[in-house]
Each structure stands twice: as C-alpha cells, then as structure tokens.
C-alpha cells in the first residue's frame, strides 16, 4: 500500500513536531503547515489522504480552513480531524454534527488516541487497511 500523506495545520511548531514524531513511526508521510493560509497551500501541493487541523490559529482559523476545503471540489472529500484545546462539549457537537468533521480530538492527547482516530477515519474512507 502506498504511504499515507497527512497534513498537520497548526500554529505551534512544537505540536507539528510531536505529531510528526508520533506518525512517522507508523510510516505515515507527515507535512506540517504553520497556519491556515500555508495549510491550504500545502494541501494543494501534497494532495493528502487526511488533514489534522487546529481550530485556534491567528489569521485564518481552523473553521475558515475547513470551509475552504469543503467548498473546493478538489479537496471536499479529504477527511479532516480537528485537534484543538477547545474541549467544551458544544465545540465538539458543532464540529462532529454540524460541520461534519471526521473526528475531534482535544489537547492534550496521547499518541495512541491520535493513531486510533487517524486509522479509524482512514478505514472509514477506504484509505487504510490493517
């Protein structure tokens, strides 16, 4: 199976490094983007299998990025997992049921939680098999 490409859009470089560390151990190709505008540009270049998206970023926030992805036919089908410090249940409900993101992980999270979420979402999309 070809390697899975994941774009992590995050405004904290340490978080991008952590995600890369966790996911490259599982042979994923991980690309990090600092902020929303850079993230959209990177998605266009890389054509990832999955996007990990922070909500709270300066400039273009995660919801704006998400809307642009969904409104663009070239990126509308890319699964998105929100990774955010916004842990209130209303935010999770908005993300999962209103905006229809593929999953919603709150910070801080463990490596196992991240891997399980990614593999489950990729399986649901037919982009991963164990």
PDB file of C-alpha atoms in Angstrom:
ATOM      1  CA  UNK A   1       0.000   0.000   0.000  1.00  0.00           C
ATOM      2  CA  UNK A   2       1.322   3.438  -0.864  1.00  0.00           C
ATOM      3  CA  UNK A   3       2.245   5.553   2.103  1.00  0.00           C
ATOM      4  CA  UNK A   4      -0.452   7.743   3.593  1.00  0.00           C
ATOM      5  CA  UNK A   5       0.092  11.508   3.366  1.00  0.00           C
ATOM      6  CA  UNK A   6      -1.084  13.648   6.259  1.00  0.00           C
ATOM      7  CA  UNK A   7      -1.019  17.431   6.513  1.00  0.00           C
ATOM      8  CA  UNK A   8      -0.973  18.906  10.024  1.00  0.00           C
ATOM      9  CA  UNK A   9      -2.101  22.541  10.143  1.00  0.00           C
ATOM     10  CA  UNK A  10      -1.118  24.063  13.444  1.00  0.00           C
ATOM     11  CA  UNK A  11       0.272  27.377  14.718  1.00  0.00           C
ATOM     12  CA  UNK A  12       2.539  25.751  17.330  1.00  0.00           C
ATOM     13  CA  UNK A  13       5.739  24.293  15.813  1.00  0.00           C
ATOM     14  CA  UNK A  14       6.158  22.008  18.847  1.00  0.00           C
ATOM     15  CA  UNK A  15       2.777  20.415  18.154  1.00  0.00           C
ATOM     16  CA  UNK A  16       3.694  19.817  14.498  1.00  0.00           C
ATOM     17  CA  UNK A  17       6.949  18.197  15.650  1.00  0.00           C
ATOM     18  CA  UNK A  18       5.084  15.999  18.142  1.00  0.00           C
ATOM     19  CA  UNK A  19       2.561  14.863  15.520  1.00  0.00           C
ATOM     20  CA  UNK A  20       5.380  14.138  13.046  1.00  0.00           C
ATOM     21  CA  UNK A  21       7.231  12.126  15.697  1.00  0.00           C
ATOM     22  CA  UNK A  22       4.163  10.013  16.508  1.00  0.00           C
ATOM     23  CA  UNK A  23       3.044   9.441  12.919  1.00  0.00           C
ATOM     24  CA  UNK A  24       6.361   8.856  11.140  1.00  0.00           C
ATOM     25  CA  UNK A  25       6.907   5.877  13.469  1.00  0.00           C
ATOM     26  CA  UNK A  26       3.842   4.371  11.797  1.00  0.00           C
ATOM     27  CA  UNK A  27       5.280   5.105   8.332  1.00  0.00           C
ATOM     28  CA  UNK A  28       2.943   7.993   7.551  1.00  0.00           C
ATOM     29  CA  UNK A  29       4.273  10.883   5.456  1.00  0.00           C
ATOM     30  CA  UNK A  30       3.622  13.966   7.553  1.00  0.00           C
ATOM     31  CA  UNK A  31       3.749  17.555   6.334  1.00  0.00           C
ATOM     32  CA  UNK A  32       3.413  20.477   8.727  1.00  0.00           C
ATOM     33  CA  UNK A  33       1.970  23.873   7.910  1.00  0.00           C
ATOM     34  CA  UNK A  34       2.178  26.924  10.120  1.00  0.00           C
ATOM     35  CA  UNK A  35      -1.270  28.492   9.996  1.00  0.00           C
ATOM     36  CA  UNK A  36      -4.330  28.347   7.762  1.00  0.00           C
ATOM     37  CA  UNK A  37      -3.092  30.041   4.587  1.00  0.00           C
ATOM     38  CA  UNK A  38       0.070  27.920   4.499  1.00  0.00           C
ATOM     39  CA  UNK A  39      -2.036  24.856   5.229  1.00  0.00           C
ATOM     40  CA  UNK A  40      -4.323  25.385   2.257  1.00  0.00           C
ATOM     41  CA  UNK A  41      -1.309  25.935   0.007  1.00  0.00           C
ATOM     42  CA  UNK A  42       0.348  22.749   1.294  1.00  0.00           C
ATOM     43  CA  UNK A  43      -2.844  20.723   0.811  1.00  0.00           C
ATOM     44  CA  UNK A  44      -2.977  21.848  -2.827  1.00  0.00           C
ATOM     45  CA  UNK A  45       0.645  20.725  -3.333  1.00  0.00           C
ATOM     46  CA  UNK A  46       0.623  17.455  -1.377  1.00  0.00           C
ATOM     47  CA  UNK A  47      -2.955  16.221  -2.014  1.00  0.00           C
ATOM     48  CA  UNK A  48      -3.054  14.481   1.383  1.00  0.00           C
ATOM     49  CA  UNK A  49      -5.127  11.490   2.461  1.00  0.00           C
ATOM     50  CA  UNK A  50      -6.015  13.248   5.722  1.00  0.00           C
ATOM     51  CA  UNK A  51      -5.784  16.676   7.354  1.00  0.00           C
ATOM     52  CA  UNK A  52      -5.164  17.324  11.046  1.00  0.00           C
ATOM     53  CA  UNK A  53      -6.476  20.805  11.751  1.00  0.00           C
ATOM     54  CA  UNK A  54      -6.119  23.105  14.747  1.00  0.00           C
ATOM     55  CA  UNK A  55      -9.055  25.460  15.303  1.00  0.00           C
ATOM     56  CA  UNK A  56      -7.481  28.348  17.165  1.00  0.00           C
ATOM     57  CA  UNK A  57      -4.868  29.964  14.954  1.00  0.00           C
ATOM     58  CA  UNK A  58      -4.062  33.609  14.270  1.00  0.00           C
ATOM     59  CA  UNK A  59      -5.154  34.946  10.898  1.00  0.00           C
ATOM     60  CA  UNK A  60      -7.215  32.259   9.203  1.00  0.00           C
ATOM     61  CA  UNK A  61      -8.637  29.972  11.885  1.00  0.00           C
ATOM     62  CA  UNK A  62      -9.367  26.277  11.531  1.00  0.00           C
ATOM     63  CA  UNK A  63     -13.061  26.698  10.717  1.00  0.00           C
ATOM     64  CA  UNK A  64     -12.195  29.021   7.813  1.00  0.00           C
ATOM     65  CA  UNK A  65      -9.693  26.466   6.516  1.00  0.00           C
ATOM     66  CA  UNK A  66     -12.290  23.714   6.886  1.00  0.00           C
ATOM     67  CA  UNK A  67     -14.925  25.702   4.980  1.00  0.00           C
ATOM     68  CA  UNK A  68     -12.486  26.398   2.145  1.00  0.00           C
ATOM     69  CA  UNK A  69     -11.585  22.696   1.941  1.00  0.00           C
ATOM     70  CA  UNK A  70     -15.230  21.666   1.784  1.00  0.00           C
ATOM     71  CA  UNK A  71     -16.136  24.338  -0.776  1.00  0.00           C
ATOM     72  CA  UNK A  72     -13.364  23.300  -3.168  1.00  0.00           C
ATOM     73  CA  UNK A  73     -14.239  20.237  -5.299  1.00  0.00           C
ATOM     74  CA  UNK A  74     -10.552  19.204  -5.338  1.00  0.00           C
ATOM     75  CA  UNK A  75     -10.393  18.982  -1.528  1.00  0.00           C
ATOM     76  CA  UNK A  76     -14.004  18.410  -0.482  1.00  0.00           C
ATOM     77  CA  UNK A  77     -13.511  14.680   0.113  1.00  0.00           C
ATOM     78  CA  UNK A  78     -10.325  14.867   2.180  1.00  0.00           C
ATOM     79  CA  UNK A  79     -11.107  13.692   5.719  1.00  0.00           C
ATOM     80  CA  UNK A  80     -10.407  16.214   8.486  1.00  0.00           C
ATOM     81  CA  UNK A  81      -9.655  15.549  12.139  1.00  0.00           C
ATOM     82  CA  UNK A  82      -9.856  18.595  14.370  1.00  0.00           C
ATOM     83  CA  UNK A  83      -7.154  18.770  17.046  1.00  0.00           C
ATOM     84  CA  UNK A  84      -7.820  21.589  19.462  1.00  0.00           C
ATOM     85  CA  UNK A  85      -7.659  22.832  23.004  1.00  0.00           C
ATOM     86  CA  UNK A  86     -11.347  23.797  22.688  1.00  0.00           C
ATOM     87  CA  UNK A  87     -12.621  20.937  24.816  1.00  0.00           C
ATOM     88  CA  UNK A  88     -16.133  22.153  25.587  1.00  0.00           C
ATOM     89  CA  UNK A  89     -18.830  19.742  24.507  1.00  0.00           C
ATOM     90  CA  UNK A  90     -20.599  22.416  22.438  1.00  0.00           C
ATOM     91  CA  UNK A  91     -17.480  22.797  20.288  1.00  0.00           C
ATOM     92  CA  UNK A  92     -17.325  19.038  19.794  1.00  0.00           C
ATOM     93  CA  UNK A  93     -21.018  18.899  18.859  1.00  0.00           C
ATOM     94  CA  UNK A  94     -20.538  21.761  16.385  1.00  0.00           C
ATOM     95  CA  UNK A  95     -17.552  20.005  14.846  1.00  0.00           C
ATOM     96  CA  UNK A  96     -18.883  16.471  14.606  1.00  0.00           C
ATOM     97  CA  UNK A  97     -22.586  17.026  13.960  1.00  0.00           C
ATOM     98  CA  UNK A  98     -22.954  20.450  12.410  1.00  0.00           C
ATOM     99  CA  UNK A  99     -19.737  20.862  10.412  1.00  0.00           C
ATOM    100  CA  UNK A 100     -19.354  17.081   9.885  1.00  0.00           C
ATOM    101  CA  UNK A 101     -15.644  16.828  10.587  1.00  0.00           C
ATOM    102  CA  UNK A 102     -14.425  13.218  10.629  1.00  0.00           C
ATOM    103  CA  UNK A 103     -13.227  13.326  14.232  1.00  0.00           C
ATOM    104  CA  UNK A 104     -12.459  15.752  17.033  1.00  0.00           C
ATOM    105  CA  UNK A 105      -9.510  15.304  19.409  1.00  0.00           C
ATOM    106  CA  UNK A 106      -8.873  17.614  22.325  1.00  0.00           C
ATOM    107  CA  UNK A 107      -5.427  18.639  23.529  1.00  0.00           C
ATOM    108  CA  UNK A 108      -3.622  17.290  25.379  1.00  0.00           C
ATOM    109  CA  UNK A 109      -3.962  13.897  23.704  1.00  0.00           C
ATOM    110  CA  UNK A 110      -1.950  10.697  23.819  1.00  0.00           C
ATOM    111  CA  UNK A 111      -0.141   9.108  20.859  1.00  0.00           C
ATOM    112  CA  UNK A 112      -2.463   6.087  20.999  1.00  0.00           C
ATOM    113  CA  UNK A 113      -5.582   8.274  20.856  1.00  0.00           C
ATOM    114  CA  UNK A 114      -4.224  10.112  17.810  1.00  0.00           C
ATOM    115  CA  UNK A 115      -3.277   6.883  15.986  1.00  0.00           C
ATOM    116  CA  UNK A 116      -6.634   5.227  16.708  1.00  0.00           C
ATOM    117  CA  UNK A 117      -8.528   8.245  15.395  1.00  0.00           C
ATOM    118  CA  UNK A 118      -6.436   8.500  12.224  1.00  0.00           C
ATOM    119  CA  UNK A 119      -6.659   4.785  11.426  1.00  0.00           C
ATOM    120  CA  UNK A 120     -10.409   4.692  12.075  1.00  0.00           C
ATOM    121  CA  UNK A 121     -11.077   7.718   9.844  1.00  0.00           C
ATOM    122  CA  UNK A 122      -8.818   6.353   7.079  1.00  0.00           C
ATOM    123  CA  UNK A 123     -10.554   2.943   7.288  1.00  0.00           C
ATOM    124  CA  UNK A 124     -13.960   4.618   7.006  1.00  0.00           C
ATOM    125  CA  UNK A 125     -12.701   6.406   3.877  1.00  0.00           C
ATOM    126  CA  UNK A 126     -11.266   3.221   2.387  1.00  0.00           C
ATOM    127  CA  UNK A 127      -7.755   4.695   2.586  1.00  0.00           C
ATOM    128  CA  UNK A 128      -6.363   2.275   5.200  1.00  0.00           C
ATOM    129  CA  UNK A 129      -6.388  -1.447   5.854  1.00  0.00           C
ATOM    130  CA  UNK A 130      -4.739  -3.164   8.794  1.00  0.00           C
TER     131      UNK A 130
END
